[in-house]
Coordinates of C-alpha atoms and ligand atoms in Angstrom, one line a residue:
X1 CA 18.0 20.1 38.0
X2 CA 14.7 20.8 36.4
X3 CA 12.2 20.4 38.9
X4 CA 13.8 21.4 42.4
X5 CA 14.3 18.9 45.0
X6 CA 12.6 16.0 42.1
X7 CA 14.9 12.7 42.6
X8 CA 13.6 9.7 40.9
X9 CA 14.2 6.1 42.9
X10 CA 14.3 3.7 40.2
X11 CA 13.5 0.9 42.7
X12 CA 10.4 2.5 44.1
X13 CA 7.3 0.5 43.7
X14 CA 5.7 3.9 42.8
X15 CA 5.6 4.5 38.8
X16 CA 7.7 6.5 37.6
X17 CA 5.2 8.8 36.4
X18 CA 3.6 9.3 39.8
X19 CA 7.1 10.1 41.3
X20 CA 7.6 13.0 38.8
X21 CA 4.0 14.1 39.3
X22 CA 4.0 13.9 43.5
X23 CA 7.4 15.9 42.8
X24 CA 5.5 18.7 41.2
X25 CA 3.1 18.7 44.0
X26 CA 5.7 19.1 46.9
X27 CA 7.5 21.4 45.0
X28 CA 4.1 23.9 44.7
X29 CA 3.3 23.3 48.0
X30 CA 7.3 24.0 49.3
X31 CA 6.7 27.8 47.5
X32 CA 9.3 26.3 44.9
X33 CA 7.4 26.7 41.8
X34 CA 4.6 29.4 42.1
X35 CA 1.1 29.2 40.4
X36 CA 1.4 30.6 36.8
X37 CA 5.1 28.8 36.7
X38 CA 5.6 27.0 33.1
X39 CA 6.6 23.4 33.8
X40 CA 9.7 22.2 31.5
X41 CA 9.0 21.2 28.5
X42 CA 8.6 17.2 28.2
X43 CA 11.9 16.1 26.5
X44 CA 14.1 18.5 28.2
X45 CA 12.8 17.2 31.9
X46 CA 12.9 13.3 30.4
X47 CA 16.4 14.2 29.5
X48 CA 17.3 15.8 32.5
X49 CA 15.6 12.8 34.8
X50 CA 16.6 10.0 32.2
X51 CA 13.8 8.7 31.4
X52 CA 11.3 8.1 28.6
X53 CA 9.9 11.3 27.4
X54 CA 6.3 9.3 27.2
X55 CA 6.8 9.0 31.2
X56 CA 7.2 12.6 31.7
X57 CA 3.9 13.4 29.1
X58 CA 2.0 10.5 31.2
X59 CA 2.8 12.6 34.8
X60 CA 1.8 16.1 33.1
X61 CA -1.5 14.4 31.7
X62 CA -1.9 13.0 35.5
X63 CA -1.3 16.5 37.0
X64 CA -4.0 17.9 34.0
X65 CA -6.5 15.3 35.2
X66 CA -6.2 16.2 39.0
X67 CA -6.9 19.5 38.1
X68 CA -3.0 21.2 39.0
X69 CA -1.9 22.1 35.7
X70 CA -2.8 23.0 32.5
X71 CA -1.3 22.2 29.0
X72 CA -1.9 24.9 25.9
X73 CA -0.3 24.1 22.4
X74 CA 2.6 25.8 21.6
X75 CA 3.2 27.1 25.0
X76 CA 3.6 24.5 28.2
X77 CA 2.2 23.0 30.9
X78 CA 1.4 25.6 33.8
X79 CA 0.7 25.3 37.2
X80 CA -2.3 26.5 38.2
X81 CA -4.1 28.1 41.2
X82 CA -6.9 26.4 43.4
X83 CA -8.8 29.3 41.9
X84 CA -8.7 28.9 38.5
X85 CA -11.5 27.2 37.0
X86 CA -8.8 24.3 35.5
X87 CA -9.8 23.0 39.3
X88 CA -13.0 21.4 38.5
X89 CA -14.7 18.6 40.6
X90 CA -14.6 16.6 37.2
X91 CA -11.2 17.4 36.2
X92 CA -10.1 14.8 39.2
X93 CA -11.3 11.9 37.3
X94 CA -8.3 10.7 35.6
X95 CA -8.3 10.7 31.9
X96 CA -6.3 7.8 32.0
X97 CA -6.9 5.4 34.4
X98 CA -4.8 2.4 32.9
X99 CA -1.4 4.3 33.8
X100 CA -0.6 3.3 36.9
X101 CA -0.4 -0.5 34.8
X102 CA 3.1 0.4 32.8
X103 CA 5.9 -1.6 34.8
X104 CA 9.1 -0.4 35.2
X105 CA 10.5 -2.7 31.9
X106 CA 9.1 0.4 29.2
X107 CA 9.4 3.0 31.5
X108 CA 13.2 3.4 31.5
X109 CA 15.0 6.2 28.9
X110 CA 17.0 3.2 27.1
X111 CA 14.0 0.7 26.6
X112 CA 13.3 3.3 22.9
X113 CA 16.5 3.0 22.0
X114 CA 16.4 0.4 19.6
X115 CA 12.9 1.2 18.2
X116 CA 14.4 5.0 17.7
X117 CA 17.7 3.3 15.5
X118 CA 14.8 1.3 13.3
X119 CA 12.9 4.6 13.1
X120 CA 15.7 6.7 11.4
X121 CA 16.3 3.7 9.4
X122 CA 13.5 3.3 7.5
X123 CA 12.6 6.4 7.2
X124 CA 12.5 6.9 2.8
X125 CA 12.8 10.5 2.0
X126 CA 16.8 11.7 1.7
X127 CA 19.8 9.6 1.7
X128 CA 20.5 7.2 4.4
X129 CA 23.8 6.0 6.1
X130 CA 21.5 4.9 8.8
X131 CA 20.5 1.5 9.9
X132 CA 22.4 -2.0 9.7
X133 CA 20.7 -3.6 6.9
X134 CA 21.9 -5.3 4.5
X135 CA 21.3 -4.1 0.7
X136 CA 18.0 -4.7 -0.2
X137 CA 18.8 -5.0 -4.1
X138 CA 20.7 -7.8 -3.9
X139 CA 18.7 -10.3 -1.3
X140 CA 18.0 -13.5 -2.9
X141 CA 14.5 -13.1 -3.7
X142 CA 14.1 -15.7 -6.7
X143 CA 16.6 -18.4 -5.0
X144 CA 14.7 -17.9 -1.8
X145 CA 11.4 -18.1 -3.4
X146 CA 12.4 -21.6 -5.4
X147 CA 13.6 -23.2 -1.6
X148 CA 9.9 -21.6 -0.3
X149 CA 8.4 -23.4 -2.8
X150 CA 10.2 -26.6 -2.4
X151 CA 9.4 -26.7 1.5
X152 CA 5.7 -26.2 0.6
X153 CA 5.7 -29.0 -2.1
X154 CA 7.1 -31.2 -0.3
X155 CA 6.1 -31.1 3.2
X156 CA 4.0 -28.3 4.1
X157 CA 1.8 -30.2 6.8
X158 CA 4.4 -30.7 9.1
X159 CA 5.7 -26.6 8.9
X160 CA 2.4 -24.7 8.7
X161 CA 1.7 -26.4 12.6
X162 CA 4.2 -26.0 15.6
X163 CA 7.2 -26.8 15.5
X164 CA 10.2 -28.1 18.1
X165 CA 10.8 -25.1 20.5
X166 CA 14.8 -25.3 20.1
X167 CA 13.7 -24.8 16.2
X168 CA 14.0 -27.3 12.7
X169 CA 16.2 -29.9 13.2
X170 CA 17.8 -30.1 10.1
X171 CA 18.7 -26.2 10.6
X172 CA 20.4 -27.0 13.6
X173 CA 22.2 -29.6 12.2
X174 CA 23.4 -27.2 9.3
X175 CA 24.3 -24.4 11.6
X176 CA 26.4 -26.9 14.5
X177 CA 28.4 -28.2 11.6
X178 CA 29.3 -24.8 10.5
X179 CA 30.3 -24.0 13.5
X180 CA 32.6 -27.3 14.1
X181 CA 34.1 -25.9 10.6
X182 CA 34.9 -22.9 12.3
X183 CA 36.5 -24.7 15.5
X184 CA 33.8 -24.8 18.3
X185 CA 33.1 -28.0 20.2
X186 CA 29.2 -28.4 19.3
X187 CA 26.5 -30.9 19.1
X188 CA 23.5 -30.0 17.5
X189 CA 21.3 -29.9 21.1
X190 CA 24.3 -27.4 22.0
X191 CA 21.6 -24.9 19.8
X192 CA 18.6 -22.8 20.0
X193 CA 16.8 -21.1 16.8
X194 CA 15.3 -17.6 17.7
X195 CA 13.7 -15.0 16.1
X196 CA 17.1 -12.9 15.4
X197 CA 19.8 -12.3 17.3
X198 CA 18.3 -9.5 19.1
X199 CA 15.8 -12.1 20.8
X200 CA 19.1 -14.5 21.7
X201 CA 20.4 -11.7 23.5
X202 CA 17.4 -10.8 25.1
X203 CA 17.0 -14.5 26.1
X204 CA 20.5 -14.6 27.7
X205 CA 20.2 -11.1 29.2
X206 CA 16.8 -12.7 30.7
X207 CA 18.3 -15.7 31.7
X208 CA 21.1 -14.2 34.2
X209 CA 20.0 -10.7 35.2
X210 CA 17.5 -9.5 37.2
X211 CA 17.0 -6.1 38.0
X212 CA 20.0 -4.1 39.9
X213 CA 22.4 -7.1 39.0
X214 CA 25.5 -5.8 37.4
X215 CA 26.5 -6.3 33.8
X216 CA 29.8 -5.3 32.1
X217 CA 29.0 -4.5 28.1
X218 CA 31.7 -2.2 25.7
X219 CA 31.2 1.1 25.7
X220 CA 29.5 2.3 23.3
X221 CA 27.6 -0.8 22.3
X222 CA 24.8 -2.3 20.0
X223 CA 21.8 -0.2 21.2
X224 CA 20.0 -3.3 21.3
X225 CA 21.3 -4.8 24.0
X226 CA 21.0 -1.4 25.6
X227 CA 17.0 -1.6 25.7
X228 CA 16.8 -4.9 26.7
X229 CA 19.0 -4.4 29.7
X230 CA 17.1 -0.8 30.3
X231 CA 14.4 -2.7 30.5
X232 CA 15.8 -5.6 32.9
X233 CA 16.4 -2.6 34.8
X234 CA 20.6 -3.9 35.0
X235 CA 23.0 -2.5 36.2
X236 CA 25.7 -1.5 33.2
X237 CA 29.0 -1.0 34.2
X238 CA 30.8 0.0 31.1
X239 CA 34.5 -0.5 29.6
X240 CA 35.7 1.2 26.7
X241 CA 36.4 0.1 23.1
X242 CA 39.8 0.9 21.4
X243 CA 41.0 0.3 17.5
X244 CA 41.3 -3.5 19.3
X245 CA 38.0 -3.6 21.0
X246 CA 37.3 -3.9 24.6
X247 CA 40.2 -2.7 26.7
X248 CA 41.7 -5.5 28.5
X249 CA 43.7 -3.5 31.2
X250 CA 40.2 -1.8 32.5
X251 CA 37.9 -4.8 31.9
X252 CA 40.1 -6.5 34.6
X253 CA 39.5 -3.8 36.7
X254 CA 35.7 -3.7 36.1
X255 CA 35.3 -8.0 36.7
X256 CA 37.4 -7.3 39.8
X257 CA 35.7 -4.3 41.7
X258 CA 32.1 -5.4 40.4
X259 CA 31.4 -8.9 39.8
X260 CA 29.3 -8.9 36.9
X261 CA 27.2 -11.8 36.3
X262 CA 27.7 -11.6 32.7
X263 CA 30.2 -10.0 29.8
X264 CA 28.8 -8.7 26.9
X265 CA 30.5 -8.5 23.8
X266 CA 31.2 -8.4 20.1
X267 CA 35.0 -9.5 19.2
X268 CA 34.5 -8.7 15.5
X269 CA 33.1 -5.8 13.7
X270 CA 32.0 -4.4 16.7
X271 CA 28.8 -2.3 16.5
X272 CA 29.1 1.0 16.3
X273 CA 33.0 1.1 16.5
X274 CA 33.7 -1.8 14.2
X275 CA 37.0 -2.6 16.1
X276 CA 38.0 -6.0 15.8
X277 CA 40.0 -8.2 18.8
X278 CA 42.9 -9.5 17.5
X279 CA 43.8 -13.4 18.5
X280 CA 45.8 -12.5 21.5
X281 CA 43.4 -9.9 23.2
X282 CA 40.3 -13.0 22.5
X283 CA 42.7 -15.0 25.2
X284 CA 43.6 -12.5 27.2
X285 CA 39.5 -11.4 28.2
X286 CA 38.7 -15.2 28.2
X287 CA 41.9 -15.6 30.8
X288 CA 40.0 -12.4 32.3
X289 CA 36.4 -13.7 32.5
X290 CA 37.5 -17.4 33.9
X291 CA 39.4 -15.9 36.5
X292 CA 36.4 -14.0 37.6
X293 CA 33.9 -16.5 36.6
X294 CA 32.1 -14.3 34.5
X295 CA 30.2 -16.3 31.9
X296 CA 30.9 -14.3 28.1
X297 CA 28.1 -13.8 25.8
X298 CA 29.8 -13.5 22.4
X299 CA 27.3 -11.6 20.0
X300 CA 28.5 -12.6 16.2
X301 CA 26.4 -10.5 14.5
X302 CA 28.2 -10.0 11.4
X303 CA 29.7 -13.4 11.1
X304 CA 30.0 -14.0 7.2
X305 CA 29.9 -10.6 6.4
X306 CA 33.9 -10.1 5.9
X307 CA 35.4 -9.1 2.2
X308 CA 38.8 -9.2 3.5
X309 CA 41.4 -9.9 6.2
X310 CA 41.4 -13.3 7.8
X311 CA 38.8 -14.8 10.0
X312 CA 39.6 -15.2 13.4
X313 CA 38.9 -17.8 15.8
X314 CA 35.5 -17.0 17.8
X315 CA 35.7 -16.6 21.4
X316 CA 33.0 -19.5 21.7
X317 CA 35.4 -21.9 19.6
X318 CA 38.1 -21.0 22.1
X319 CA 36.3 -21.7 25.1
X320 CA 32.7 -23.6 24.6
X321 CA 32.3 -24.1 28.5
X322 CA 32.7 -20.7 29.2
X323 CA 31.2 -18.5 26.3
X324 CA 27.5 -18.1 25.3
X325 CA 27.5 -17.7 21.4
X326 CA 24.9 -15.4 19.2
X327 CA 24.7 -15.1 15.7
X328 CA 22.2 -14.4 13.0
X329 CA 21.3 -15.1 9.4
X330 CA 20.1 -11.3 9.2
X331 CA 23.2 -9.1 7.8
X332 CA 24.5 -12.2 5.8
X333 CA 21.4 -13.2 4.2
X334 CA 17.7 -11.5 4.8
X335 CA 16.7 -9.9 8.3
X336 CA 13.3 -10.4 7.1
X337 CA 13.4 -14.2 8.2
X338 CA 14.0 -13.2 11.7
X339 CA 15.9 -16.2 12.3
X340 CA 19.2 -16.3 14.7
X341 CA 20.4 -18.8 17.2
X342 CA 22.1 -19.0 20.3
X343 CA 24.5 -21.9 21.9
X344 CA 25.4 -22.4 25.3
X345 CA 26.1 -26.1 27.3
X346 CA 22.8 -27.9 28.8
X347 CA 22.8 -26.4 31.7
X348 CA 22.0 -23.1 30.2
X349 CA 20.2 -24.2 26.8
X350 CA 17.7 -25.7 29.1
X351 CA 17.0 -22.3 31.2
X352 CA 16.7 -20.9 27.0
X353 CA 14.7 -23.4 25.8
X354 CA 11.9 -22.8 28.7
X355 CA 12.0 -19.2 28.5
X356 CA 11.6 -19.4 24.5
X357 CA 8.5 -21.5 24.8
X358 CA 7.2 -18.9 27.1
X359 CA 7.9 -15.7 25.2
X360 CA 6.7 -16.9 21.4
X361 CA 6.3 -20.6 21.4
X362 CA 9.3 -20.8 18.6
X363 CA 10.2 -19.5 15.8
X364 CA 8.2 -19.7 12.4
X365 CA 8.5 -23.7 11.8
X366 CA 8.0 -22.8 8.1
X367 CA 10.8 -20.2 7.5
X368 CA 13.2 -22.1 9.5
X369 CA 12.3 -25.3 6.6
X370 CA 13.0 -23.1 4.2
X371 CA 16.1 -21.6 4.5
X372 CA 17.3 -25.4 5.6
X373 CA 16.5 -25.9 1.8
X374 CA 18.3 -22.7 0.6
X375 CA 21.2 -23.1 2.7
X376 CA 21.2 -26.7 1.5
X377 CA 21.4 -25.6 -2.0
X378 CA 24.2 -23.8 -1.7
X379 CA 22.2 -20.7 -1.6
X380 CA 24.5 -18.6 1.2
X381 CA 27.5 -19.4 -0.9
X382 CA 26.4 -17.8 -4.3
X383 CA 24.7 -14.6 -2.4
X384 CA 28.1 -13.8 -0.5
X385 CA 29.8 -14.3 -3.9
X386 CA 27.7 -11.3 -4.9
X387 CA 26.8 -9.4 -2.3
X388 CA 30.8 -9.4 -0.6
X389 CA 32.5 -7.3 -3.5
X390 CA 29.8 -5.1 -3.4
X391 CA 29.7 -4.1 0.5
X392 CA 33.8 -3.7 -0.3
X393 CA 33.6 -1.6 -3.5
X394 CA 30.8 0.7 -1.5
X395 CA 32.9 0.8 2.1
X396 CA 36.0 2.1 -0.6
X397 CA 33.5 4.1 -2.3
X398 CA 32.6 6.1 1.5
X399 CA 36.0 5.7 2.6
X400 CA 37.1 7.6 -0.5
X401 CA 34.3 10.5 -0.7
X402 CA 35.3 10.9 3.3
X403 CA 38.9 11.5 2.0
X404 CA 37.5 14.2 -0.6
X405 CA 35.2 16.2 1.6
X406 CA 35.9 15.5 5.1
X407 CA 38.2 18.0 6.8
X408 CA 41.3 15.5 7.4
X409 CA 41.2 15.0 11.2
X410 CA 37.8 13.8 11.3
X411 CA 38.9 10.3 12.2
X412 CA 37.3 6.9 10.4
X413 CA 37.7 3.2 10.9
X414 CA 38.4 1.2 7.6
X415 CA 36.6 -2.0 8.2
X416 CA 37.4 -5.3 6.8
X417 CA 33.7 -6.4 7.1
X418 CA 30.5 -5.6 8.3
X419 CA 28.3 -2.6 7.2
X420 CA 29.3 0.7 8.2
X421 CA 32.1 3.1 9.0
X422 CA 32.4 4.7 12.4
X423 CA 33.3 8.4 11.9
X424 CA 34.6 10.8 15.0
X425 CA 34.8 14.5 15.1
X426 CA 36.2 16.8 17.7
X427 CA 34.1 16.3 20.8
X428 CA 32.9 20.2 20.9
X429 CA 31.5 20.1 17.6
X430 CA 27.8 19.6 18.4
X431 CA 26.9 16.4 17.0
X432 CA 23.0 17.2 17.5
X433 CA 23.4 20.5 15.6
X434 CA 25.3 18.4 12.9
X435 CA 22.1 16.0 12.8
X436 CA 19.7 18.4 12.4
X437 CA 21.2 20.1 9.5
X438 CA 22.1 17.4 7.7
X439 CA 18.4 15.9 8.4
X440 CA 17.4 18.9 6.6
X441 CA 19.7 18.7 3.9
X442 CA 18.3 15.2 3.6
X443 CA 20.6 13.1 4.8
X444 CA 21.0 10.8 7.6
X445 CA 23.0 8.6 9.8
X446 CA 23.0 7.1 13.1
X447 CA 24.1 9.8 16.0
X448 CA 26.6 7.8 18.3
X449 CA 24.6 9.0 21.2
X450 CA 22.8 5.7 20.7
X451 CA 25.5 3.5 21.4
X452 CA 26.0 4.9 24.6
X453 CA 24.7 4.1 28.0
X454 CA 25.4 7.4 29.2
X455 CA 25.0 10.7 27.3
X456 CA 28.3 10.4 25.8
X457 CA 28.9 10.2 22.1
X458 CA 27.5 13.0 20.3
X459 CA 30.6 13.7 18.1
X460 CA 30.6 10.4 16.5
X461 CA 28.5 8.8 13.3
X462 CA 27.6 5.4 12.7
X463 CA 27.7 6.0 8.9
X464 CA 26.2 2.3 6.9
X465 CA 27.9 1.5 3.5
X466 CA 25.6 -1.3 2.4
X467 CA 22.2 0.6 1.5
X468 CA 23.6 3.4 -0.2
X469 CA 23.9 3.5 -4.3
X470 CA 27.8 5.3 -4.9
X471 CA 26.1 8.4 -6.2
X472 CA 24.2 8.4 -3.0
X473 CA 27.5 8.2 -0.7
X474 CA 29.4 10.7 -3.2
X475 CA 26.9 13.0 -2.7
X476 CA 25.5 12.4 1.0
X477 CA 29.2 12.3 2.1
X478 CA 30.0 16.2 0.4
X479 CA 26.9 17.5 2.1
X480 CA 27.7 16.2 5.2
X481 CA 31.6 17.1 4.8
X482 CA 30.6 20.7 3.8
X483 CA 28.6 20.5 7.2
X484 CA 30.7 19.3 9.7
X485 CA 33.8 22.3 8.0
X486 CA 31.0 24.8 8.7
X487 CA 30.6 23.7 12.3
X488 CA 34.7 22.9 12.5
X489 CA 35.6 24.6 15.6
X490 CA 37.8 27.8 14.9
X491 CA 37.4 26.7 11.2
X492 CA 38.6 30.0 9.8
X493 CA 42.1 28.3 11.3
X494 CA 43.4 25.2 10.1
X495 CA 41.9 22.7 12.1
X496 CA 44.6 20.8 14.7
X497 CA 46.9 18.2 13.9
X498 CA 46.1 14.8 14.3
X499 CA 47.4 12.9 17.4
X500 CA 46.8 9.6 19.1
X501 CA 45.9 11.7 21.8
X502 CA 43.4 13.7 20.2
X503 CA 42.0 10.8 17.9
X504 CA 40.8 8.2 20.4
X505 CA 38.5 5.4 18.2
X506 CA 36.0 6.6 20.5
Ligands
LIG601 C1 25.4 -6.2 17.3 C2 24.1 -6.7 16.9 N1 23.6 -7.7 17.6 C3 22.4 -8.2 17.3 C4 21.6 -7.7 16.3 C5 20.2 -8.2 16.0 O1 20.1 -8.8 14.8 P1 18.8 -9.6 14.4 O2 18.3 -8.9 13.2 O3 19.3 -11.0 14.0 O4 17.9 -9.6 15.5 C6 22.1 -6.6 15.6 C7 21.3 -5.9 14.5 O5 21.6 -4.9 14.0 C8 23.4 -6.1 15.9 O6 23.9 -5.0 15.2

């Protein structure tokens, strides 16, 4: 512990900031830390507390306005006597007044996550195996551009004002009788357009949880989900992913001793561990949730993005009544449309449908007419003809560079889909050490930390396939092998044989 004695009750109705900052004060006035002491630095107490860093620099900048510490560049925050002149009259008013408005939904160490994970990925410089975007050479600019034009010709009026919150009918249409192709039960009122997928989780996540109700999610998961349910303030109860996805024998355990109101999940292409749940295991958890009466949200983010292997049945086409389904239009097509959906039965699609029209008023009327007329056209089709062999050729392309230059028992999936390869190392290889150096050797990747909703994870590696040029993974992936054999623990001796013991998927 950082601070002695500091606890932080996440259900106070005290900010979180004022906690940490009346922490300081009892522990000066208990004789625990002495005028002159250095507080810790920012990140290291954020870590150490778990929360946001920002929370920890708002309660230092309190403490600096009441006239108990003072900050210098370079060196810390101090604690200061009544004596010194830091203890002004004027140095009581606070310099920022509006804190005490934050509420408890930013304040939380998850609620960055995601933001962090779009941060790393767009960052330009270097080579990057981070993000999950799809590769931005070969979106469908021209063919989306000619169904853009089209909508605007021929009916822009009725797209440039609001639209119907549960989004464009003809969309919905489109997408419920893709989804009958693909086995689910489905009418078209069954569905909800939203801005991504991300939203339709957040939607869901909004819909069921309040704060301190219980959740079971895969561990690690989509960070995503992570922040939103950080922010709901839920509590996570966590079951791990194998080479199959979640483990059946300990989720039965977890909807048993906890109750959850919900199950969060990704049967296919999981993100970050790209397992997939084979046919048998979908029945099994679906046996596992009824029996519990745990509703299922499915999250089908990568639906469409498969080069090979066979499609397997959703988990919403094997139980409609029971399963909430996600998907998205953003790793198959262009994330730049922002457009997802959700379906769920009445009951729940009306709860959606209210909470939609509160949060944006729906989704861009116009975009949504647009890709109608580029799905319409066959447009999804001819980009997945294109785009498909080249997500393989590059996954083969990492897969075999990892084979070159990664010491053998550094363990990787081999995906049949999706966008990236999940990479473990041994866990006492620090993975943060690993990031650094290979940030400054200019490349990056997504530390597996993220994923977690503990501090678990550091000696994994999201590593994404579909950005990358194959001179950019040849090369990224020998820096980055030449790295980790560096940092191999004991490396002047051949590293340990690989066992199923010692190579978990996670
Ligand atoms: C598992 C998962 N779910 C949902 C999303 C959100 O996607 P969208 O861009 O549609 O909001 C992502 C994006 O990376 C994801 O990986």
């Amino acid at each position: 512990m950082l601070l002695p004695g500091l606890k932080i009750d996440p259900d106070s109705l005290v900010p979180v900031y004022r906690q940490i900052a009346e922490g300081v004060v009892v522990a000066a006035k208990g004789g625990k830390i002495e005028p002159g002491h250095r507080l810790p630095p920012t990140r290291d107490l954020a870590r150490d507390l778990g929360v946001n860093r920002q929370t920890v620099v708002a309660a230092y900048d309190y403490l600096a306005a009441e006239g108990l510490v003072s900050s210098h560049t370079g060196k810390g925050t101090f604690l200061i006597s009544p004596s010194e002149p830091g203890r002004t009259k004027e140095a009581t008013i606070p310099r920022t007044p509006w804190q005490p408005a934050f509420s408890r939904a930013v304040e939380g160490s998850k609620v960055g996550g995601l933001l962090s994970v779009y941060q790393t990925a767009i960052r330009s410089d270097g080579i990057s195996f981070a993000g999950s975007y799809p590769a931005p050479e070969l979106m469908p600019v021209e063919a989306f551009g000619r169904a853009m034009n089209r909508t605007l010709r021929d009916g822009a009026e009725q797209f440039m004002t609001y639209g119907p919150t549960a989004g464009h009918l003809p969309l919905r249409e489109q997408i419920a009788s893709q989804m009958r192709e693909a086995g689910s039960t489905i009418d078209t009122d069954d569905l909800l357009i939203t801005n991504g997928a991300q939203q339709a989780i957040g939607l869901v996540f909004h819909t069921f949880l309040e704060r301190g109700d219980t959740v079971v999610i895969e561990e690690p998961t989509y960070t995503g989900a992570l922040s939103v349910l950080g922010s709901i303030g839920a509590r996570v109860v966590t079951v791990p992913v194998d080479e199959g996805g979640m483990r059946p024998d300990l989720l039965a355990i977890a909807l048993e001793r906890h109750r959850p109101r919900l199950l969060y999940v990704q049967p296919t292409f999981q993100n970050p561990t790209t397992a997939v749940m084979n046919e048998a295991r979908r029945h099994e958890l679906l046996e596992l949730a009824a029996r519990n009466r745990t509703m299922v949200l499915e999250d089908d983010w990568a639906h469409g993005v498969r080069f090979s292997g066979r499609e397997l049945p959703t988990l919403h086409a094997l139980d409609p009544d029971h399963v909430i389904y996600v998907s998205t239009f953003s790793k198959k097509l262009l994330p730049g449309l922002r457009v997802g959906w959700v379906a769920a039965r009445p009951a729940i699609m009306e709860r959606l449908i209210a909470l939609k029209q509160i949060r944006d008023c729906g989704t861009s009327p116009l975009l949504q007419a647009a890709l109608h007329v580029f799905l319409d056209g066959g447009g999804l089709a001819t980009h997945l003809q294109r785009v498909l062999p080249a997500y393989h050729e590059r996954r083969d392309c990492m897969l075999q560079a990892m084979e070159r230059y990664f010491p053998e028992e550094v363990a990787r999936t081999r995906p049949e889909g999706g966008l990236f390869i999940w990479v473990t190392l041994p866990r006492n290889l620090d993975g943060e050490e690993l990031f650094q150096a290979a940030q400054s050797r200019g490349v990056i990747y997504n530390k597996g930390e993220l994923f977690h909703s503990n501090a678990d994870g550091s000696h994994t590696l999201r590593m994404t396939y579909s950005t990358a040029s194959p001179s950019q993974i040849e090369t990224g992936v020998k820096i980055l092998g030449d790295l980790i054999r560096d940092r191999w623990p004991g490396h002047s001796e051949p590293p340990p044989r690989k066992t199923a013991e010692s190579m978990p998927i996670l």
